[in-house]
mmCIF file of C-alpha atoms in Angstrom:
data_model
loop_
_atom_site.group_PDB
_atom_site.id
_atom_site.type_symbol
_atom_site.label_atom_id
_atom_site.label_comp_id
_atom_site.label_asym_id
_atom_site.label_seq_id
_atom_site.Cartn_x
_atom_site.Cartn_y
_atom_site.Cartn_z
ATOM 1 C CA UNK A 129 8.042 -2.840 -17.586
ATOM 2 C CA UNK A 130 9.334 -5.851 -15.689
ATOM 3 C CA UNK A 131 7.207 -8.975 -15.416
ATOM 4 C CA UNK A 132 5.605 -9.744 -12.035
ATOM 5 C CA UNK A 133 5.247 -13.375 -10.949
ATOM 6 C CA UNK A 134 2.321 -14.186 -8.659
ATOM 7 C CA UNK A 135 2.186 -17.383 -6.595
ATOM 8 C CA UNK A 136 -1.567 -17.331 -6.098
ATOM 9 C CA UNK A 137 -4.643 -19.350 -5.273
ATOM 10 C CA UNK A 138 -4.246 -19.146 -1.476
ATOM 11 C CA UNK A 139 -7.090 -18.233 -1.798
ATOM 12 C CA UNK A 140 -8.080 -17.221 -5.304
ATOM 13 C CA UNK A 141 -10.466 -14.672 -3.749
ATOM 14 C CA UNK A 142 -7.536 -12.550 -2.614
ATOM 15 C CA UNK A 143 -5.365 -13.374 -5.644
ATOM 16 C CA UNK A 144 -8.054 -11.719 -7.762
ATOM 17 C CA UNK A 145 -7.574 -8.583 -5.642
ATOM 18 C CA UNK A 146 -3.846 -8.654 -6.409
ATOM 19 C CA UNK A 147 -4.433 -8.929 -10.150
ATOM 20 C CA UNK A 148 -6.988 -6.108 -10.180
ATOM 21 C CA UNK A 149 -4.950 -3.809 -7.926
ATOM 22 C CA UNK A 150 -1.717 -4.276 -9.872
ATOM 23 C CA UNK A 151 -3.378 -3.502 -13.183
ATOM 24 C CA UNK A 152 -5.355 -0.570 -11.797
ATOM 25 C CA UNK A 153 -2.170 0.959 -10.426
ATOM 26 C CA UNK A 154 -0.281 0.527 -13.697
ATOM 27 C CA UNK A 155 -3.176 2.060 -15.620
ATOM 28 C CA UNK A 156 -3.418 4.979 -13.180
ATOM 29 C CA UNK A 157 0.319 5.648 -13.240
ATOM 30 C CA UNK A 158 0.882 5.286 -16.986
ATOM 31 C CA UNK A 159 -2.539 6.140 -18.412
ATOM 32 C CA UNK A 160 -4.093 4.956 -21.647
ATOM 33 C CA UNK A 161 -4.546 1.209 -22.025
ATOM 34 C CA UNK A 162 -1.438 0.242 -20.067
ATOM 35 C CA UNK A 163 -1.620 -2.927 -17.976
ATOM 36 C CA UNK A 164 0.970 -4.958 -16.110
ATOM 37 C CA UNK A 165 2.971 -7.888 -17.485
ATOM 38 C CA UNK A 166 1.952 -10.609 -15.014
ATOM 39 C CA UNK A 167 2.637 -14.334 -14.806
ATOM 40 C CA UNK A 168 0.467 -16.235 -12.336
ATOM 41 C CA UNK A 169 0.518 -19.794 -11.046
ATOM 42 C CA UNK A 170 -2.643 -20.396 -9.041
ATOM 43 C CA UNK A 171 -2.343 -23.489 -6.856
ATOM 44 C CA UNK A 172 -5.130 -25.750 -5.589
ATOM 45 C CA UNK A 173 -5.756 -24.250 -2.152
ATOM 46 C CA UNK A 174 -7.307 -27.476 -0.855
ATOM 47 C CA UNK A 175 -3.918 -29.154 -1.236
ATOM 48 C CA UNK A 176 -2.110 -26.339 0.572
ATOM 49 C CA UNK A 177 -4.632 -26.261 3.418
ATOM 50 C CA UNK A 178 -4.174 -30.005 3.845
ATOM 51 C CA UNK A 179 -0.436 -29.475 4.262
ATOM 52 C CA UNK A 180 -1.031 -26.653 6.761
ATOM 53 C CA UNK A 181 -3.406 -28.711 8.879
ATOM 54 C CA UNK A 182 -1.014 -31.667 8.852
ATOM 55 C CA UNK A 183 1.927 -29.452 9.774
ATOM 56 C CA UNK A 184 3.700 -30.710 6.651
ATOM 57 C CA UNK A 185 5.588 -27.514 5.959
ATOM 58 C CA UNK A 186 8.320 -29.406 4.101
ATOM 59 C CA UNK A 187 5.798 -30.488 1.468
ATOM 60 C CA UNK A 188 4.412 -26.967 1.287
ATOM 61 C CA UNK A 189 7.918 -25.591 0.846
ATOM 62 C CA UNK A 190 8.644 -28.029 -1.975
ATOM 63 C CA UNK A 191 5.389 -27.087 -3.698
ATOM 64 C CA UNK A 192 6.039 -23.348 -3.551
ATOM 65 C CA UNK A 193 9.659 -23.711 -4.590
ATOM 66 C CA UNK A 194 8.537 -25.610 -7.675
ATOM 67 C CA UNK A 195 6.034 -22.895 -8.545
ATOM 68 C CA UNK A 196 8.578 -20.146 -7.942
ATOM 69 C CA UNK A 197 11.115 -21.829 -10.214
ATOM 70 C CA UNK A 198 8.538 -22.215 -12.942
ATOM 71 C CA UNK A 199 7.608 -18.544 -12.812
ATOM 72 C CA UNK A 200 11.241 -17.484 -12.894
ATOM 73 C CA UNK A 201 11.872 -19.779 -15.830
ATOM 74 C CA UNK A 202 8.892 -18.288 -17.657
ATOM 75 C CA UNK A 203 10.309 -14.782 -17.310
ATOM 76 C CA UNK A 204 9.144 -13.322 -14.006
ATOM 77 C CA UNK A 205 11.608 -10.722 -12.705
ATOM 78 C CA UNK A 206 10.157 -10.654 -9.190
ATOM 79 C CA UNK A 207 7.889 -12.963 -7.189
ATOM 80 C CA UNK A 208 5.047 -12.470 -4.739
ATOM 81 C CA UNK A 209 3.545 -15.154 -2.514
ATOM 82 C CA UNK A 210 -0.032 -13.875 -2.494
ATOM 83 C CA UNK A 211 -0.767 -14.819 1.114
ATOM 84 C CA UNK A 212 0.658 -13.864 4.495
ATOM 85 C CA UNK A 213 0.585 -17.345 6.020
ATOM 86 C CA UNK A 214 2.871 -18.917 3.442
ATOM 87 C CA UNK A 215 5.513 -16.296 4.174
ATOM 88 C CA UNK A 216 6.444 -18.764 6.882
ATOM 89 C CA UNK A 217 8.313 -20.339 3.948
ATOM 90 C CA UNK A 218 9.459 -17.121 2.268
ATOM 91 C CA UNK A 219 13.166 -17.476 2.984
ATOM 92 C CA UNK A 220 13.223 -21.047 1.671
ATOM 93 C CA UNK A 221 11.394 -19.990 -1.489
ATOM 94 C CA UNK A 222 13.751 -17.039 -1.983
ATOM 95 C CA UNK A 223 16.733 -19.361 -1.671
ATOM 96 C CA UNK A 224 15.428 -21.438 -4.580
ATOM 97 C CA UNK A 225 15.363 -18.600 -7.137
ATOM 98 C CA UNK A 226 17.637 -15.795 -8.284
ATOM 99 C CA UNK A 227 14.965 -13.107 -8.701
ATOM 100 C CA UNK A 228 13.756 -11.164 -5.635
ATOM 101 C CA UNK A 229 10.769 -12.344 -3.654
ATOM 102 C CA UNK A 230 8.939 -9.289 -2.290
ATOM 103 C CA UNK A 231 8.288 -10.086 1.367
ATOM 104 C CA UNK A 232 4.869 -8.949 2.574
ATOM 105 C CA UNK A 233 6.044 -8.730 6.203
ATOM 106 C CA UNK A 234 8.851 -6.302 5.413
ATOM 107 C CA UNK A 235 6.651 -4.243 3.107
ATOM 108 C CA UNK A 236 3.937 -3.919 5.752
ATOM 109 C CA UNK A 237 6.498 -3.068 8.437
ATOM 110 C CA UNK A 238 7.973 -0.324 6.259
ATOM 111 C CA UNK A 239 4.520 1.218 5.817
ATOM 112 C CA UNK A 240 3.906 1.130 9.575
ATOM 113 C CA UNK A 241 7.222 2.806 10.321
ATOM 114 C CA UNK A 242 6.628 5.488 7.673
ATOM 115 C CA UNK A 243 3.278 6.271 9.309
ATOM 116 C CA UNK A 244 4.767 6.436 12.797
ATOM 117 C CA UNK A 245 2.927 3.336 14.069
ATOM 118 C CA UNK A 246 4.745 1.039 16.485
ATOM 119 C CA UNK A 247 2.240 -1.253 18.222
ATOM 120 C CA UNK A 248 -0.067 -2.708 15.563
ATOM 121 C CA UNK A 249 -2.769 -5.282 16.215
ATOM 122 C CA UNK A 250 -2.232 -8.168 13.789
ATOM 123 C CA UNK A 251 -5.343 -9.890 12.410
ATOM 124 C CA UNK A 252 -4.475 -13.014 10.446
ATOM 125 C CA UNK A 253 -4.724 -16.794 10.365
ATOM 126 C CA UNK A 254 -3.718 -18.739 13.464
ATOM 127 C CA UNK A 255 -0.533 -19.767 11.657
ATOM 128 C CA UNK A 256 0.474 -16.147 11.108
ATOM 129 C CA UNK A 257 -0.562 -14.973 14.583
ATOM 130 C CA UNK A 258 0.926 -17.920 16.497
ATOM 131 C CA UNK A 259 3.874 -19.457 14.617
ATOM 132 C CA UNK A 260 6.288 -16.610 15.271
ATOM 133 C CA UNK A 261 7.647 -16.019 11.779
ATOM 134 C CA UNK A 262 5.606 -12.824 11.325
ATOM 135 C CA UNK A 263 5.787 -11.261 14.782
ATOM 136 C CA UNK A 264 9.433 -12.202 15.299
ATOM 137 C CA UNK A 265 10.470 -10.664 11.968
ATOM 138 C CA UNK A 266 8.627 -7.419 12.748
ATOM 139 C CA UNK A 267 10.295 -7.238 16.153
ATOM 140 C CA UNK A 268 13.823 -8.278 15.203
ATOM 141 C CA UNK A 269 14.118 -6.687 11.761
ATOM 142 C CA UNK A 270 11.993 -3.577 12.189
ATOM 143 C CA UNK A 271 11.848 -2.764 15.909
ATOM 144 C CA UNK A 272 8.066 -2.930 16.058
ATOM 145 C CA UNK A 273 5.942 -4.258 18.930
ATOM 146 C CA UNK A 274 3.010 -6.034 17.252
ATOM 147 C CA UNK A 275 0.121 -7.465 19.256
ATOM 148 C CA UNK A 276 -2.360 -10.265 18.560
ATOM 149 C CA UNK A 277 -5.855 -10.884 19.965
ATOM 150 C CA UNK A 278 -6.351 -13.317 22.843
ATOM 151 C CA UNK A 279 -6.729 -17.045 22.139
ATOM 152 C CA UNK A 280 -10.511 -17.035 21.790
ATOM 153 C CA UNK A 281 -10.504 -14.059 19.453
ATOM 154 C CA UNK A 282 -7.678 -15.544 17.399
ATOM 155 C CA UNK A 283 -9.979 -18.513 16.829
ATOM 156 C CA UNK A 284 -12.754 -16.217 15.630
ATOM 157 C CA UNK A 285 -10.462 -14.364 13.232
ATOM 158 C CA UNK A 286 -9.045 -17.613 11.832
ATOM 159 C CA UNK A 287 -12.417 -19.313 11.385
ATOM 160 C CA UNK A 288 -13.934 -16.347 9.566
ATOM 161 C CA UNK A 289 -11.001 -16.375 7.139
ATOM 162 C CA UNK A 290 -11.214 -20.064 6.255
ATOM 163 C CA UNK A 291 -14.927 -20.737 6.634
ATOM 164 C CA UNK A 292 -16.195 -17.517 5.089
ATOM 165 C CA UNK A 293 -13.788 -15.160 3.324
ATOM 166 C CA UNK A 294 -11.857 -17.840 1.419
ATOM 167 C CA UNK A 295 -15.225 -19.130 0.230
ATOM 168 C CA UNK A 296 -16.462 -15.725 -0.923
ATOM 169 C CA UNK A 297 -18.877 -15.346 2.021
ATOM 170 C CA UNK A 298 -19.173 -11.882 3.608
ATOM 171 C CA UNK A 299 -21.315 -11.672 6.753
ATOM 172 C CA UNK A 300 -22.189 -8.464 8.632
ATOM 173 C CA UNK A 301 -22.024 -10.306 11.945
ATOM 174 C CA UNK A 302 -18.456 -11.358 11.204
ATOM 175 C CA UNK A 303 -17.542 -7.781 10.346
ATOM 176 C CA UNK A 304 -18.908 -6.719 13.722
ATOM 177 C CA UNK A 305 -16.948 -9.478 15.464
ATOM 178 C CA UNK A 306 -13.751 -8.172 13.879
ATOM 179 C CA UNK A 307 -14.597 -4.607 14.907
ATOM 180 C CA UNK A 308 -15.190 -5.753 18.485
ATOM 181 C CA UNK A 309 -11.826 -7.556 18.509
ATOM 182 C CA UNK A 310 -10.105 -4.440 17.187
ATOM 183 C CA UNK A 311 -11.776 -2.350 19.900
ATOM 184 C CA UNK A 312 -10.295 -4.689 22.521
ATOM 185 C CA UNK A 313 -6.889 -4.323 20.910
ATOM 186 C CA UNK A 314 -7.135 -0.558 20.977
ATOM 187 C CA UNK A 315 -8.085 -0.642 24.651
ATOM 188 C CA UNK A 316 -4.997 -2.787 25.264
ATOM 189 C CA UNK A 317 -2.738 -0.216 23.598
ATOM 190 C CA UNK A 318 -2.734 -0.962 19.871
ATOM 191 C CA UNK A 319 -2.016 2.149 17.815
ATOM 192 C CA UNK A 320 -2.879 0.633 14.425
ATOM 193 C CA UNK A 321 -4.256 -2.478 12.709
ATOM 194 C CA UNK A 322 -2.621 -4.850 10.226
ATOM 195 C CA UNK A 323 -5.005 -6.694 7.930
ATOM 196 C CA UNK A 324 -2.505 -9.536 7.912
ATOM 197 C CA UNK A 325 -4.434 -12.045 5.857
ATOM 198 C CA UNK A 326 -4.942 -11.235 2.216
ATOM 199 C CA UNK A 327 -8.695 -11.923 2.448
ATOM 200 C CA UNK A 328 -9.481 -9.622 5.390
ATOM 201 C CA UNK A 329 -9.726 -6.561 3.164
ATOM 202 C CA UNK A 330 -12.804 -8.187 1.648
ATOM 203 C CA UNK A 331 -14.515 -7.813 5.051
ATOM 204 C CA UNK A 332 -13.216 -4.604 6.634
ATOM 205 C CA UNK A 333 -11.123 -1.631 5.578
ATOM 206 C CA UNK A 334 -9.895 1.759 6.762
ATOM 207 C CA UNK A 335 -13.357 3.207 6.321
ATOM 208 C CA UNK A 336 -14.634 0.886 9.068
ATOM 209 C CA UNK A 337 -11.973 1.721 11.652
ATOM 210 C CA UNK A 338 -10.792 4.641 13.741
ATOM 211 C CA UNK A 339 -7.214 3.376 13.906
ATOM 212 C CA UNK A 340 -4.625 3.618 11.108
ATOM 213 C CA UNK A 341 -5.176 0.500 9.010
ATOM 214 C CA UNK A 342 -2.607 -1.296 6.872
ATOM 215 C CA UNK A 343 -3.997 -3.692 4.274
ATOM 216 C CA UNK A 344 -1.141 -6.079 3.528
ATOM 217 C CA UNK A 345 -2.665 -7.142 0.204
ATOM 218 C CA UNK A 346 -2.746 -3.627 -1.220
ATOM 219 C CA UNK A 347 0.685 -2.732 0.148
ATOM 220 C CA UNK A 348 2.155 -5.905 -1.371
ATOM 221 C CA UNK A 349 0.524 -5.339 -4.752
ATOM 222 C CA UNK A 350 1.611 -1.698 -4.852
ATOM 223 C CA UNK A 351 5.208 -2.667 -4.119
ATOM 224 C CA UNK A 352 5.063 -5.074 -7.057
ATOM 225 C CA UNK A 353 3.964 -2.178 -9.266
ATOM 226 C CA UNK A 354 6.866 -0.068 -7.987
ATOM 227 C CA UNK A 355 9.203 -2.890 -8.997
ATOM 228 C CA UNK A 356 7.516 -3.360 -12.370
ATOM 229 C CA UNK A 357 7.914 0.298 -13.252
ATOM 230 C CA UNK A 358 11.273 0.974 -11.592
ATOM 231 C CA UNK A 359 14.184 2.248 -13.634
ATOM 232 C CA UNK A 360 16.626 -0.412 -12.489
ATOM 233 C CA UNK A 361 16.550 -3.921 -11.082
ATOM 234 C CA UNK A 362 17.449 -4.446 -7.408
ATOM 235 C CA UNK A 363 20.853 -6.014 -6.888
ATOM 236 C CA UNK A 364 19.295 -9.415 -6.094
ATOM 237 C CA UNK A 365 17.871 -9.602 -9.588
ATOM 238 C CA UNK A 366 20.837 -8.173 -11.449
ATOM 239 C CA UNK A 367 23.030 -11.249 -11.358
#
């Protein structure tokens, strides 16, 4: 098995989901007492949020590049940034290491295409819904036509993530707000839903929705397991 490197803590609530999912999948695929070789660097999310709010993406990039280099040096053969928002910096982080960084946007897009979905409603932080890096990559690289909620609903989605889910708070009224927002998206033509923040799966899941639902956290973690158990390293890691 090849060692997985997790850049976590953004938030630790969802990083815990990654760790559990990866090990459950390895156990289920291999049986017995098998578990995954994982290296994790969990950052202080308060520091990262401060950089986000200040728009200091250069400092955030430097921080994640340092973490990525440390994980590679410790033996990680692939890396995951365990959050959608910080994939705004994914290319810069990838450029700083020689092992592959598994991009959550591409992985989610591939799952959508395989399922025949084209016009997903993206639920995520404001940064992910509004800064372009996510939607533009899905459009340009994968030919998809993702949608986002209107401005007011984007505020609701964002606030629930930071004020509740990242703090371990699950409220039924917030679940209903998300369901109402998804219903509006469906009425506007959405054919599927992306849970595009790694905490959203703590609040809603496919069992709550009548649209195909793609949980980016689980897709990302499962791709890491595929890499861990694969017979050969991708070309990016072979050098």
